[in-house]
Amino acid sequence: MKLVVFIVVFSKVCTVYGITVEDYKNLQKHLMTNYSNKVRPVKNQDHAVQVTASFHLSDINDVDAVQQQLVTTAYLSILWIDELLVWDQEITNIDRLYFKQKDIWTPDIVLKNGVKKFEELGGEVYYLEVFPNGEVHWMPYQVFESKCDMDITYFPFDTQVCDITFISWSFFKLEVNMMLPESGPPVYFYDFNENSVWGIESTGGRRSQSHIADSTVTFTLHLRRKPLYYVMNLILPVVLLGVISLLVFVIPADAGEKMSFAVTVFLSFAVFLSIISMQLPVNSENTSLLGVYLVFQMSIAVAIIIISAFQLRLHHRCEERKVGTFYRGIVNIERCLRCVKSCSDNNSKKKYNWRNDSYEPKVDYDDVSWKDVSSAIDFVCFWTMLFFGIIATTVLVVYMNNGIS
Amino acid sequence: MKLVVFIVVFSKVCTVYGITVEDYKNLQKHLMTNYSNKVRPVKNQDHAVQVTASFHLSDINDVDAVQQQLVTTAYLSILWIDELLVWDQEITNIDRLYFKQKDIWTPDIVLKNGVKKFEELGGEVYYLEVFPNGEVHWMPYQVFESKCDMDITYFPFDTQVCDITFISWSFFKLEVNMMLPESGPPVYFYDFNENSVWGIESTGGRRSQSHIADSTVTFTLHLRRKPLYYVMNLILPVVLLGVISLLVFVIPADAGEKMSFAVTVFLSFAVFLSIISMQLPVNSENTSLLGVYLVFQMSIAVAIIIISAFQLRLHHRCEERKVGTFYRGIVNIERCLRCVKSCSDNNSKKKYNWRNDSYEPKVDYDDVSWKDVSSAIDFVCFWTMLFFGIIATTVLVVYMNNGIS
Amino acid sequence: MKLVVFIVVFSKVCTVYGITVEDYKNLQKHLMTNYSNKVRPVKNQDHAVQVTASFHLSDINDVDAVQQQLVTTAYLSILWIDELLVWDQEITNIDRLYFKQKDIWTPDIVLKNGVKKFEELGGEVYYLEVFPNGEVHWMPYQVFESKCDMDITYFPFDTQVCDITFISWSFFKLEVNMMLPESGPPVYFYDFNENSVWGIESTGGRRSQSHIADSTVTFTLHLRRKPLYYVMNLILPVVLLGVISLLVFVIPADAGEKMSFAVTVFLSFAVFLSIISMQLPVNSENTSLLGVYLVFQMSIAVAIIIISAFQLRLHHRCEERKVGTFYRGIVNIERCLRCVKSCSDNNSKKKYNWRNDSYEPKVDYDDVSWKDVSSAIDFVCFWTMLFFGIIATTVLVVYMNNGIS
Amino acid sequence: MKLVVFIVVFSKVCTVYGITVEDYKNLQKHLMTNYSNKVRPVKNQDHAVQVTASFHLSDINDVDAVQQQLVTTAYLSILWIDELLVWDQEITNIDRLYFKQKDIWTPDIVLKNGVKKFEELGGEVYYLEVFPNGEVHWMPYQVFESKCDMDITYFPFDTQVCDITFISWSFFKLEVNMMLPESGPPVYFYDFNENSVWGIESTGGRRSQSHIADSTVTFTLHLRRKPLYYVMNLILPVVLLGVISLLVFVIPADAGEKMSFAVTVFLSFAVFLSIISMQLPVNSENTSLLGVYLVFQMSIAVAIIIISAFQLRLHHRCEERKVGTFYRGIVNIERCLRCVKSCSDNNSKKKYNWRNDSYEPKVDYDDVSWKDVSSAIDFVCFWTMLFFGIIATTVLVVYMNNGIS
Amino acid sequence: MKLVVFIVVFSKVCTVYGITVEDYKNLQKHLMTNYSNKVRPVKNQDHAVQVTASFHLSDINDVDAVQQQLVTTAYLSILWIDELLVWDQEITNIDRLYFKQKDIWTPDIVLKNGVKKFEELGGEVYYLEVFPNGEVHWMPYQVFESKCDMDITYFPFDTQVCDITFISWSFFKLEVNMMLPESGPPVYFYDFNENSVWGIESTGGRRSQSHIADSTVTFTLHLRRKPLYYVMNLILPVVLLGVISLLVFVIPADAGEKMSFAVTVFLSFAVFLSIISMQLPVNSENTSLLGVYLVFQMSIAVAIIIISAFQLRLHHRCEERKVGTFYRGIVNIERCLRCVKSCSDNNSKKKYNWRNDSYEPKVDYDDVSWKDVSSAIDFVCFWTMLFFGIIATTVLVVYMNNGIS
């Protein structure tokens, strides 16, 4: 009754010239009279407050694989009907009112999967827009630090699915019912700058389904890492190092640089590792393929150093010692393979053998010197390691591709 | 009416001796009576509050290419007319009043493109200056962390254009109308210290144009990076390393230092990379030309190592093996080029050939030893790589110049 | 009496249509009348308030062995009976009320073993749920930074037991009595993401036992570090480096690469150490076995360098100088050992000796050249160092296993 | 009038036994009655409040050349007369009152050249001391982060002059007049610990002069960096490296270590650079002399590598090729210089020449072998580079000295 | 009078059944009536409030030698008599009351030697315990960041004495008198976890003595660094490197690895320095002995490189050049020393000389070749440098011991 009386009185004043400040103040004061911001604003308290929320992404600040966090800047657009803030627009001519956030009831929405203490959304600076039918608009702009379970297996070609979940912490679903907007997508972009490392593939949203449970809405971001930087600064150097470490077998033992070359390559591995280890997340759960590849390459490099050292010892072995059958086998394998590969070489060798033949037909046995063994090891190991390296890189590429698609 | 009465009474007191504290307090109390800081201070609420803002830059704290942020310290000079805080200066003799920020209405201006939670401008410490005609001056001094989409392609010769946008978040343009000052530039400098890395080329400002949209003013800073530091600490070392890595082909194979030199140069690349990678932003969107150049230089270094290794193998190849036609071709190219270059050399060689001629005219074929091949590879590769290096560096310089102009 | 009167009046209104906002407001107002949030809410102040708390772990943010801190995100579920907030559910039809945290009494529970200033749990955003019998539910979601005395001896195979203790700081146990829930475990998981480095083995809880002491509840987390990452990035490289450093004795002194190889390996140790030292905690209390192992390996590497240097001097010693008896001893040991190992070698040597015999039967003494000494040192030291390395690694593995089980 | 009445009544009570709590409370209440902390406390509002401030330095927390900031911990001692807080000490016997900061008017002094948002000085914990004549003492203890334009040219022998400016932000000089204390220095030391890197040479203070301008006081600190640490950890290693890199020309080309030595020295430069670059500020404005010196040294090192490489090529050049006139020139220069230096050498050489003379008098031409050229280059370059190095170091020292004095 | 009346009425109610909530509320309300928390709670304001404080250390968070800070977590136990909060326990039966911190007067105690802005102790969460005689207990648990002038001369065997001083900032000693507890130590340990690097040797406390001065209490911690970690990770590697760098003189010049060994050792120094420089504080005031030792070792390494380079030049000097008298002197010294050392060697040499004698008795002069000079330099320098190294290390150890005791 009081409301009607008020409005009648009110409307008379209004019509004089537009809407005056006094009109606003009076309407505000009228609505605030007897209003409590601690009670859900539904006249029948058995009903739930229907709260609609959408997510307006403004910036991806950080995707932290080590802390498993996603940090976003965004504002939530939250709407609900406050049944206690209703007025007749036609009589008052006022189509909108603004209230300070702390003056009216707001749902206690918080970031459910955050890593910080719960903080109230919004703050002192916000005015909430209220329409004659009681609809309240609230648009708190915040930084959200949400947990995100990341799978770095396919790093740096990985895709991450991150949820940002909001919950009405104290109220049950029967009291405050969180919903996504009925039309339109749940996630919008607002003044969005593309992140320099992460692209957004798609977005989505969902709400908690059961009727009794907590009332939550979840916004989902499908993020894809842009691999260019990592390909250029991580993968390329490692592959190049892998190639270089094979060259140990190309350098002839006579050059006297085999070992120092091999160990300097290993040292370069160590230096690169110190760069890379700052960028790869500490994660014992799912090892990244790239990490496994790195360890594989390093093991190969160590194997190469070990082989080279023993090869060098053979190379400098006194010529008077007989070459064992195992080493002869290696030399034979090398000759055999070379034969297959380059027949011209083979011919010249045969000729050569033939020439030696003239002196001593059974010399085939004696013409294997320790130098030949060293050379054969070079040949065999180079191709073996090259083979393994190519296999490993191929496997890496294939798995990575699986990760992408 | 009340106002007039008040002022008459008031003026009598005033004339006694200057303006007393009581006069101030009374005027303040009078103006605050019935004042609500929650309603826009225009008598006709259909009108917009005209808010004029200018930006007074005090410091560029940080330009963060990784986080894509610009951090500035500045104060906003904000002016508007509060139609409810008007008094007659002649009667009261008071030409200025100060109010605490929280006592009167202030526009809810926030940094729109920030990366932090919205924060109210100003704070408890501020007094707002109010003039008799209702003009309010507000000068909040803050740190603004604004997003800035950076293009590091031309790093370290890059220019960045950064916007700092302020918005009246809750109100529409029809309610609170943000404007730039009518005369004078939008951006001033206040006690400004030149940043040691970034210079300011020019500044600008603009306001949102459409009538219905959000009400924003945008201040623009055109920043130019001062490249001296980066030229001395990034580009110079990389160019020098590129030059050094060419020397592998100058060192004679007999010296026995070719490979260890080559691989140590590569190791130096790795070490430099670890320094540089801390300074170059992680960015897969637009790769910096410098990054591409670095990768190119590293690839060249690797190519040099590979070539040297095979060259060394040729160098130590048993002299009895015949030199293939491919290698002969290289030697011929070298001789041909040398001929063009230094005719005196050519002559002496011809003489030499001629001398050999006496023994065996067709020896031209046989005098190509593996050592000659190795030497020819040195010659050919040195000039080829030098050529590529110069081309790449020239291309870099040309593109960088494009970036500057 | 007043309460009864009120409820009678109240119930009449309620029955009309559900529970209205007014009903709520009236009940709230009624309960708040004369309520003081500064007095423990038990009617007989000689009784203690029984507070039940359980821990709902949401995230392990950080386990910091350097600062000896455990950082967790969790919410506490706290329950107690507020005897002053009691109403008749049947009459009022209201089965639940919500109060702002600051409006009613809450226990002054704080994190006892934290490393920050005490902070009040919860905050402005929280509504506390109150039931007709006075039961209050409070669920503050916070980040807890608690001290945790860590034993890194078995790093990275270590297990840590961390306590998170809550205390009612001002009140004695006779006033506020903290308890664990009677049924169910004390620690729950809420929306828990497995940490990428630490797994949770088990959880527990206990309360302070004595009757007079402070009133505390302690939640215990048994954490186990997942070692995969550290095995791949710390232990594997160190073991590989240890293997490589042994190869110094494989490289023949004639190759001219012994020393440069040895010192480059040492340099790699230094580089690896710079990576590792960032990950191992600074701790002089209990040294990690891995740290001891690292120091041992480095000492071995230094020993190898020293031995190699002197060996090289012997190797290049003028042949005219006589070989001392000590060095002869080494050569004899080597020959003896080789004999045991490969009898075929032995035979060929015997033959060789026999051939020399013909010239001079007692030449056995003179055939030990300095080169032989150098070679013998290679042989003896390689196996000795290998032996020590294997022993050390085995001891490490055995101790680590003890740590695990 | 009221005041007098009050005091008469008041004094009667007081004389009974000392000053009671009630006396204090009554006087406080009396003074607070009608007091507004929002109006300047001068009876005639045309007068300015005279505010005297002095600076009591407690700690230099940080001098950040990168961010160009000075961070100090200090308290300001601020004094002014509050004409509204005056009482008769003789009557009341009370010689001092304490008020909470927020209860009385305080000038809105803020750090003008700070890099943070303006913050109110002081806080809730402060009591302000008020004397009977209205004198108020305020001593807020804060951390001040002020901008300081640093000139790192003479790093690490640099002297910096840093201003810490305080302003009464909202008021004009005619309203609040900031002053320095009339007697005594403007800057005091309070419990001051000498900083381990920066010493304070002198201090000063000044106030804004013009009558209309903003009212500021500026405290100035003249800081001198203590160079010992940097001499030992930056300059010494770089000078030593410079010396070492000269040794490339001492190592004979026959030793086969020239290039690997030269490139490892360059690598050491890279490693040192990675240490130094963490300590030198990123600054393109004024490059530090030390930075220029470093770049110079690195360029010298590169020049040495280039020369050595070509020298090595000459050294291994086939002896059959004739030595060109340019190279003969170098050899002659060397011989000439050596002649000047050591006549005994010259004599023995002459003898040698004379001996050759016997065979062929014109042999002077032929006795210049490529080895001699290589040796001559060693000699000439060593002294040339040493000369340049000494010049550069001298220039550095001279300039640095200029910086100091 | 009122109090007595109240208590009589009060006691009647109480005796019915224990103490009711109402009793508490009434007593609280009674005490708070007319209570002002802005006036010192002594009835005679000429008396001082006696405040007793003790320090209960819970954790040493950080001892920062660079920032010269000590960060501790502790609670202060503060006691004083509030003469205005007194009641009769026998009548009321209430033996304890709890008040919120902000409701009653608290001394304005702050950390005097902190590096942060003064902050009020305690906070909203604290209840203060008040006893019938007016005794108030306050136990604020905080993190204290206090300045501590550190002397790192004996690092890592250093002992630091750190003061944590609390002051009643606004009040004089005659108004608020800070005291230590009369019995018991001033510093207690509460739930203390031993720090992993710093042990506590002893603790102490003192108060300001003069009667007029500021009222302070100072708690002192005597901290001793546990050196194990630093010995293993800093000192051991540096000593080992020093040993390795001596080996340059052991490696024979013929091996062709002298220089590359020497320079790689220097490079290792650079790498170690990069690790160490992160751990040693930047301090130009008092240089740590360890830093001096490091610089000494590096200078030795450089000296070794220089000597080796010149030695190598001598070694490869043409044999036809005569050996100067200086070099002959060195050879003689070596021979002389060796003679003393190993007489057996001497004998064999004599024999050798004797044999040569037969050809040419005065050959003693001519048998000194450049190789001998090089070898003599090796011998002399090795022992000289070893001598210096041992002396330096001994001096270091002796000084360190002084530091400890």
Coordinates of C-alpha atoms in Angstrom, one line a residue, chain A residues 34-46 65-69 84 105-121 147-149 165 167 169-172 175 214 253 256-264 266-267 269-271 273-274 277-278 280-288 291-292 294-295 298-299 302 305-307 309-310 312-313 316-317 320-321, chain C residues 17-22 24-25 28-29 58-59 61-62 73 75 95-96 98 100 102-103 119-129 131 139-143 190-197 226-230 232-233 236-237 240-241 243-244 247 249-258 260-261 264-265 267-269 271-272 274-275 278-279 338 345 348 352 374-375 378-379 382:
Chain A
N34 CA 13.3 -2.1 5.5
Y35 CA 15.7 -3.8 2.9
S36 CA 18.2 -6.3 4.4
N37 CA 21.1 -7.3 2.3
K38 CA 21.5 -10.5 4.3
V39 CA 18.4 -12.2 3.2
R40 CA 17.9 -13.8 -0.2
P41 CA 15.6 -11.3 -2.2
V42 CA 12.8 -13.7 -3.1
K43 CA 9.5 -13.1 -1.6
N44 CA 8.7 -16.7 -1.1
Q45 CA 11.9 -18.1 0.5
D46 CA 11.1 -21.6 -0.7
A65 CA 52.6 -25.8 -16.1
V66 CA 54.8 -26.0 -13.0
Q67 CA 52.2 -24.7 -10.6
Q68 CA 49.4 -26.1 -12.7
Q69 CA 47.6 -22.9 -12.7
L84 CA 12.5 -6.5 -3.3
W105 CA 22.1 -8.5 -1.6
T106 CA 24.6 -10.2 -3.9
P107 CA 25.1 -14.0 -4.3
D108 CA 28.3 -15.2 -2.5
I109 CA 29.9 -16.4 -5.8
V110 CA 33.5 -17.4 -5.5
L111 CA 36.1 -19.1 -7.7
K112 CA 35.7 -22.7 -6.6
N113 CA 39.0 -24.2 -8.1
G114 CA 41.2 -21.3 -7.2
V115 CA 44.5 -21.5 -5.4
K116 CA 44.0 -18.4 -3.2
K117 CA 41.8 -17.7 -0.3
F118 CA 38.2 -17.0 -1.3
E119 CA 37.6 -13.4 -2.1
E120 CA 34.4 -11.6 -2.6
L121 CA 33.8 -10.6 -6.2
K147 CA 43.8 -24.8 -10.9
C148 CA 44.2 -26.6 -14.2
D149 CA 45.5 -30.2 -14.4
T165 CA 34.4 -23.0 -11.9
I167 CA 30.2 -21.7 -6.9
W169 CA 29.7 -21.3 -1.6
S170 CA 27.2 -21.1 1.3
F171 CA 24.0 -21.7 -0.5
F172 CA 22.5 -24.9 -1.8
E175 CA 18.5 -21.5 -2.6
D214 CA 26.3 -27.4 -4.8
A253 CA 91.2 -41.1 -35.2
G256 CA 93.7 -36.4 -32.7
E257 CA 90.5 -34.5 -32.0
K258 CA 88.0 -37.3 -31.6
M259 CA 87.7 -37.3 -27.8
S260 CA 87.9 -33.6 -27.2
F261 CA 85.2 -33.1 -29.8
A262 CA 83.0 -35.8 -28.2
V263 CA 83.4 -34.4 -24.7
T264 CA 82.8 -30.8 -25.8
F266 CA 78.6 -33.5 -24.2
L267 CA 79.4 -30.3 -22.5
F269 CA 74.4 -30.9 -24.0
A270 CA 74.9 -29.9 -20.4
V271 CA 74.8 -26.2 -21.2
L273 CA 70.1 -28.7 -20.6
S274 CA 70.6 -25.8 -18.2
S277 CA 65.5 -27.2 -17.6
M278 CA 64.4 -23.7 -16.8
L280 CA 60.4 -27.6 -18.8
P281 CA 58.1 -28.0 -15.8
V282 CA 59.2 -30.1 -12.8
N283 CA 56.8 -33.0 -13.2
S284 CA 57.2 -36.6 -12.2
E285 CA 53.7 -37.5 -13.2
N286 CA 53.7 -37.4 -16.9
T287 CA 57.1 -37.0 -18.5
S288 CA 57.1 -34.9 -21.6
G291 CA 62.3 -34.8 -22.0
V292 CA 62.6 -38.5 -22.8
L294 CA 66.6 -35.3 -24.5
V295 CA 67.6 -38.1 -22.1
M298 CA 72.3 -37.6 -24.0
S299 CA 72.6 -41.3 -23.5
V302 CA 77.6 -40.9 -23.7
I305 CA 82.0 -41.1 -26.1
I306 CA 82.5 -44.6 -24.6
I307 CA 82.8 -46.3 -28.0
A309 CA 87.5 -44.0 -26.2
F310 CA 87.8 -47.8 -26.7
L312 CA 91.0 -44.9 -29.8
R313 CA 92.7 -47.4 -27.6
H316 CA 96.9 -46.9 -30.8
R317 CA 97.3 -50.6 -30.0
E320 CA 102.3 -56.5 -33.2
R321 CA 99.3 -57.7 -31.2
Chain C
Y17 CA 2.1 -18.7 1.9
G18 CA 5.4 -20.5 2.5
I19 CA 8.0 -18.5 4.3
T20 CA 8.2 -14.9 3.3
V21 CA 11.2 -12.6 3.4
E22 CA 9.6 -10.9 6.3
Y24 CA 13.3 -14.5 7.8
K25 CA 14.1 -11.0 8.6
Q28 CA 17.0 -12.9 12.3
K29 CA 16.2 -9.7 14.0
S58 CA 42.0 -29.1 -2.4
D59 CA 45.6 -28.5 -3.6
N61 CA 50.6 -25.6 -3.9
D62 CA 54.2 -26.0 -2.8
T73 CA 44.9 -24.8 -0.3
Y75 CA 38.9 -25.5 3.5
D95 CA 15.0 -25.0 8.8
R96 CA 18.1 -22.9 8.2
Y98 CA 22.3 -17.6 7.1
K100 CA 27.3 -13.0 8.0
K102 CA 31.1 -10.9 11.5
D103 CA 27.6 -10.9 13.0
E119 CA 45.0 -14.1 10.1
E120 CA 41.3 -14.6 10.9
L121 CA 39.8 -17.5 9.0
G122 CA 37.1 -16.7 6.5
G123 CA 36.2 -13.2 5.6
E124 CA 33.4 -10.9 4.5
V125 CA 32.1 -13.2 1.7
Y126 CA 31.1 -16.0 4.0
Y127 CA 27.6 -16.8 5.2
L128 CA 27.4 -19.1 8.1
E129 CA 24.7 -21.7 8.1
F131 CA 20.3 -24.8 12.1
M139 CA 33.7 -23.5 5.9
P140 CA 36.6 -21.1 5.4
Y141 CA 38.6 -21.8 2.2
Q142 CA 42.2 -20.6 2.6
V143 CA 45.8 -21.1 1.7
Y190 CA 37.8 -31.8 -2.2
D191 CA 38.2 -31.3 -5.9
F192 CA 41.8 -32.5 -5.5
N193 CA 44.3 -32.4 -8.3
E194 CA 47.3 -34.7 -7.8
N195 CA 50.4 -32.6 -7.4
S196 CA 52.9 -33.3 -10.2
V197 CA 55.8 -34.0 -7.8
K226 CA 57.7 -38.8 -7.1
P227 CA 61.3 -39.4 -8.1
L228 CA 61.0 -39.8 -11.9
Y229 CA 61.9 -36.3 -12.8
Y230 CA 64.9 -36.2 -10.6
M232 CA 66.0 -38.4 -15.3
N233 CA 67.4 -34.9 -14.8
L236 CA 71.1 -40.1 -14.6
P237 CA 73.4 -37.2 -15.8
L240 CA 76.7 -40.8 -16.8
L241 CA 79.4 -38.2 -16.0
V243 CA 81.1 -43.3 -16.3
I244 CA 82.6 -40.8 -18.7
L247 CA 87.2 -43.2 -19.8
F249 CA 92.1 -44.2 -18.5
V250 CA 90.9 -45.8 -21.7
I251 CA 92.2 -43.1 -23.9
P252 CA 95.8 -43.9 -24.8
A253 CA 98.4 -41.4 -23.7
D254 CA 99.7 -41.3 -27.3
A255 CA 96.4 -39.9 -28.6
G256 CA 97.3 -36.5 -26.9
E257 CA 93.7 -36.0 -25.6
K258 CA 93.9 -37.4 -22.2
S260 CA 91.9 -32.1 -22.3
F261 CA 89.3 -34.8 -22.0
T264 CA 86.5 -31.0 -19.9
V265 CA 84.7 -33.7 -18.0
L267 CA 84.1 -28.7 -16.5
S268 CA 80.9 -30.6 -17.3
F269 CA 80.7 -31.5 -13.6
V271 CA 78.1 -27.0 -15.3
F272 CA 75.9 -29.8 -14.0
S274 CA 75.2 -25.2 -11.4
I275 CA 72.0 -26.8 -12.6
M278 CA 69.4 -24.7 -8.0
Q279 CA 67.3 -27.7 -7.1
R338 CA 95.7 -59.5 -17.2
D345 CA 97.1 -62.8 -24.0
S348 CA 101.3 -64.6 -26.6
Y352 CA 107.2 -62.8 -26.9
S374 CA 101.8 -45.4 -18.3
S375 CA 99.8 -48.2 -19.8
D378 CA 95.8 -46.9 -17.2
F379 CA 94.8 -50.5 -16.6
F382 CA 90.5 -47.9 -14.6

